[in-house]
Tab-separated table of C-alpha atoms in Angstrom:
chain	number	residue	atom	x	y	z
A	51	ALA	CA	148.050	66.720	151.113
A	52	PHE	CA	146.623	63.998	153.505
A	53	LEU	CA	143.303	64.957	155.319
A	54	ASP	CA	143.631	68.825	154.078
A	55	LEU	CA	140.379	70.934	154.151
A	56	SER	CA	140.054	73.156	151.039
A	57	GLY	CA	138.152	76.553	150.948
A	58	VAL	CA	138.823	80.157	150.286
A	59	HIS	CA	140.972	82.766	151.961
A	60	GLU	CA	138.715	85.685	151.921
A	61	ILE	CA	134.971	86.121	151.179
A	62	THR	CA	132.977	89.320	150.732
A	63	GLY	CA	129.371	89.218	151.718
A	64	THR	CA	126.494	91.355	151.231
A	65	TRP	CA	124.617	92.827	154.273
A	66	MET	CA	121.276	91.269	154.689
A	67	GLY	CA	122.235	88.595	151.914
A	68	SER	CA	123.575	85.146	152.634
A	69	THR	CA	126.860	83.478	151.849
A	70	THR	CA	128.579	80.168	151.931
A	71	LEU	CA	131.984	79.603	153.455
A	72	PRO	CA	133.369	76.656	151.455
A	73	CYS	CA	135.162	73.947	153.558
A	74	THR	CA	135.604	70.740	151.840
A	75	TYR	CA	137.794	67.382	152.153
A	76	VAL	CA	138.170	63.916	150.497
A	77	PRO	CA	136.605	61.465	152.806
A	78	PRO	CA	139.500	59.347	153.887
A	79	GLU	CA	139.644	55.725	154.408
A	80	GLY	CA	139.917	54.208	157.778
A	81	PHE	CA	139.156	57.853	159.184
A	82	THR	CA	135.839	59.080	160.540
A	83	VAL	CA	134.827	62.538	161.511
A	84	GLN	CA	134.766	62.924	165.325
A	85	THR	CA	133.822	66.656	165.526
A	86	LEU	CA	133.342	69.577	163.049
A	87	SER	CA	133.150	72.711	164.284
A	88	TRP	CA	133.204	76.386	163.016
A	89	SER	CA	134.431	79.313	165.002
A	90	VAL	CA	134.567	83.084	164.533
A	91	GLU	CA	137.333	85.287	165.859
A	92	ARG	CA	136.325	89.057	166.290
A	93	GLU	CA	138.373	91.779	168.330
A	94	TYR	CA	140.669	89.424	169.656
A	95	SER	CA	138.180	86.864	171.016
A	96	THR	CA	137.239	83.503	169.609
A	97	ALA	CA	133.949	81.934	170.076
A	98	THR	CA	132.561	78.570	168.643
A	99	ILE	CA	129.462	79.202	166.390
A	100	PHE	CA	128.502	75.427	165.380
A	101	ARG	CA	129.427	72.020	166.487
A	102	ARG	CA	128.465	68.660	164.754
A	103	ASP	CA	129.386	65.538	166.982
A	104	GLY	CA	127.798	62.091	167.756
A	105	SER	CA	125.046	63.815	169.518
A	106	GLY	CA	124.149	66.075	166.470
A	107	ASP	CA	124.213	69.570	165.170
A	108	HIS	CA	124.590	72.333	167.941
A	109	ILE	CA	124.536	76.169	167.289
A	110	LEU	CA	126.366	77.740	170.221
A	111	LEU	CA	126.043	81.264	169.709
A	112	SER	CA	122.482	82.690	170.115
A	113	LYS	CA	122.956	85.565	167.457
A	114	TYR	CA	123.625	82.812	164.852
A	115	GLN	CA	120.672	80.916	166.030
A	116	GLY	CA	118.358	80.069	162.691
A	117	ARG	CA	120.934	81.655	160.615
A	118	VAL	CA	123.735	78.912	160.067
A	119	SER	CA	123.940	75.525	158.868
A	120	VAL	CA	126.351	73.001	157.561
A	121	PRO	CA	125.183	70.218	154.655
A	122	LYS	CA	123.895	66.985	156.346
A	123	HIS	CA	124.111	64.608	153.867
A	124	SER	CA	127.140	65.158	151.557
A	125	PRO	CA	130.266	63.557	153.146
A	126	GLY	CA	133.110	65.621	152.535
A	127	ASP	CA	131.456	69.035	152.519
A	128	ALA	CA	131.453	71.003	155.862
A	129	SER	CA	130.838	74.604	154.294
A	130	LEU	CA	128.759	76.897	156.515
A	131	LEU	CA	125.984	78.709	155.326
A	132	ILE	CA	125.199	82.178	156.877
A	133	GLU	CA	121.877	83.783	156.038
A	134	ASN	CA	120.658	87.391	156.906
A	135	LEU	CA	124.213	88.809	157.098
A	136	GLU	CA	124.626	91.361	159.699
A	137	MET	CA	127.605	94.000	159.854
A	138	PRO	CA	128.941	92.273	163.218
A	139	ASP	CA	129.203	88.825	161.336
A	140	SER	CA	132.534	90.333	159.742
A	141	GLY	CA	135.438	88.342	161.118
A	142	HIS	CA	137.719	85.131	160.764
A	143	TYR	CA	135.971	82.007	160.815
A	144	THR	CA	137.683	78.745	161.163
A	145	CYS	CA	136.373	75.233	160.107
A	146	LYS	CA	138.041	72.625	162.266
A	147	VAL	CA	137.654	68.813	161.644
A	148	ILE	CA	138.868	66.298	163.934
A	149	TRP	CA	139.434	62.872	162.922
A	150	ARG	CA	139.464	59.456	164.517
A	151	SER	CA	141.786	56.915	162.728
A	152	THR	CA	141.251	53.158	163.216
A	153	ASP	CA	143.795	52.971	165.978
A	154	ASN	CA	141.880	55.790	167.908
A	155	SER	CA	144.365	58.394	167.346
A	156	LEU	CA	143.033	62.011	166.707
A	157	ILE	CA	144.031	64.237	163.827
A	158	THR	CA	143.014	67.803	163.615
A	159	SER	CA	142.608	69.861	160.463
A	160	GLU	CA	141.656	73.441	160.159
A	161	MET	CA	141.203	76.333	157.683
A	162	THR	CA	140.510	79.781	158.207
A	163	THR	CA	138.508	82.222	155.901
A	164	THR	CA	138.063	86.068	156.391
A	165	VAL	CA	134.511	87.326	156.238
A	166	LYS	CA	133.929	91.217	155.243
A	167	VAL	CA	129.996	92.218	155.104
A	168	VAL	CA	129.553	95.155	153.141
A	169	LYS	CA	126.504	97.202	152.357
A	170	VAL	CA	126.016	97.413	148.511
A	171	ALA	CA	123.719	100.112	147.059
A	172	ALA	CA	121.142	99.050	144.671
A	173	THR	CA	122.415	98.905	141.053
A	174	LYS	CA	120.739	100.637	138.290
A	175	PRO	CA	117.852	98.269	137.406
A	176	ILE	CA	116.978	96.480	134.151
A	177	ILE	CA	113.434	96.148	132.611
A	178	ARG	CA	112.679	92.365	131.449
A	179	GLY	CA	109.843	92.663	128.946
A	180	GLY	CA	107.133	89.958	128.316
A	181	GLU	CA	107.872	86.929	126.094
A	182	ARG	CA	106.276	88.549	122.897
A	183	GLY	CA	108.005	91.643	122.882
A	184	LEU	CA	107.130	95.431	123.772
A	185	THR	CA	104.741	95.645	120.573
A	186	LEU	CA	101.461	94.001	121.431
A	187	PRO	CA	97.937	93.828	119.981
A	188	ALA	CA	94.968	95.640	122.228
A	189	GLY	CA	93.442	93.231	124.361
A	190	ALA	CA	96.710	91.464	124.990
A	191	SER	CA	98.111	90.793	128.620
A	192	THR	CA	101.845	91.529	129.202
A	193	SER	CA	104.071	92.529	132.038
A	194	LEU	CA	107.303	94.073	132.698
A	195	SER	CA	109.602	93.077	135.644
A	196	CYS	CA	112.311	95.305	137.195
A	197	GLU	CA	115.441	93.683	138.560
A	198	ALA	CA	118.403	95.358	140.455
A	199	SER	CA	120.975	93.906	142.851
A	200	GLY	CA	122.652	95.247	146.075
A	201	SER	CA	121.747	94.484	149.865
A	202	PRO	CA	118.231	93.398	150.405
A	203	PRO	CA	115.462	94.276	150.984
A	204	ILE	CA	115.332	96.149	147.571
A	205	SER	CA	112.058	98.187	146.839
A	206	TYR	CA	110.709	98.965	143.377
A	207	ARG	CA	108.420	101.787	141.896
A	208	TRP	CA	106.930	101.884	138.504
A	209	PHE	CA	106.317	105.252	136.536
A	210	ARG	CA	105.001	106.170	133.398
A	211	GLY	CA	106.721	109.220	131.591
A	212	SER	CA	110.263	109.963	131.525
A	213	PRO	CA	112.428	110.373	134.530
A	214	ALA	CA	113.703	113.802	133.648
A	215	GLY	CA	110.156	115.308	133.098
A	216	LYS	CA	106.834	114.544	134.283
A	217	ALA	CA	106.233	111.113	135.594
A	218	ALA	CA	103.151	109.506	137.271
A	219	LEU	CA	103.525	106.766	139.957
A	220	LEU	CA	101.759	103.558	138.785
A	221	SER	CA	102.708	101.087	141.400
A	222	SER	CA	105.261	99.686	143.957
A	223	GLY	CA	106.440	96.204	143.307
A	224	ALA	CA	109.022	94.556	140.903
A	225	GLU	CA	106.336	93.668	138.344
A	226	LEU	CA	104.060	95.755	136.237
A	227	ALA	CA	101.322	93.834	134.739
A	228	TRP	CA	98.404	94.602	132.351
A	229	HIS	CA	95.416	92.239	131.789
A	230	SER	CA	93.813	93.762	128.760
A	231	LEU	CA	96.140	96.237	127.002
A	232	ARG	CA	94.319	99.195	125.538
A	233	LEU	CA	95.652	101.697	122.965
A	234	SER	CA	95.980	104.398	125.679
A	235	ASP	CA	98.628	102.041	127.305
A	236	SER	CA	101.313	102.903	124.752
A	237	GLY	CA	104.205	104.886	126.203
A	238	THR	CA	107.293	105.141	128.045
A	239	TYR	CA	107.614	103.424	131.440
A	240	PHE	CA	110.492	103.249	133.943
A	241	CYS	CA	111.281	101.728	137.307
A	242	GLU	CA	113.245	103.008	140.153
A	243	ALA	CA	115.155	100.539	142.621
A	244	GLN	CA	115.921	101.553	146.057
A	245	ASN	CA	117.350	99.918	149.265
A	246	ARG	CA	118.514	101.030	152.477
């Protein structure tokens, strides 16, 4: 319908990660955006986080300072990006646009999204091998990288051996690299991913 905002009703965000709350509209002819704001309702109180008006962008809640933004140069996109999500960021977020028509009347549109911030354990990691595979000539260089998902930060450790038996810790970090492979580097390696 006319001047409707579209978005989603519910979003699950990952603790310490970032999320975008979509709020978009088709820029209507004969109307200009007077103000655009985002507010949050938590435990029965509502506070404005962000307001854009003729004087620019304003972040009104200090705990969101440096963590929230709305696209500047894409007409019709009022989506809110929240970075470094914290558990108390869970709540009901309302996108509100006030339009001014050519005859100076004001029309308000709003839309609410519920955000739930969850802690996500690190997943079982996957290992990506070098471009030339896992069988290489002595003297070649190669690397293995370890990837997991979940709430950042995720730390990685590389071992040589088997997870069940004896294993030697080689390094911490997502990548294990060899500059010049030796025959003695042949073997079984595994990585471990961990978050808080």
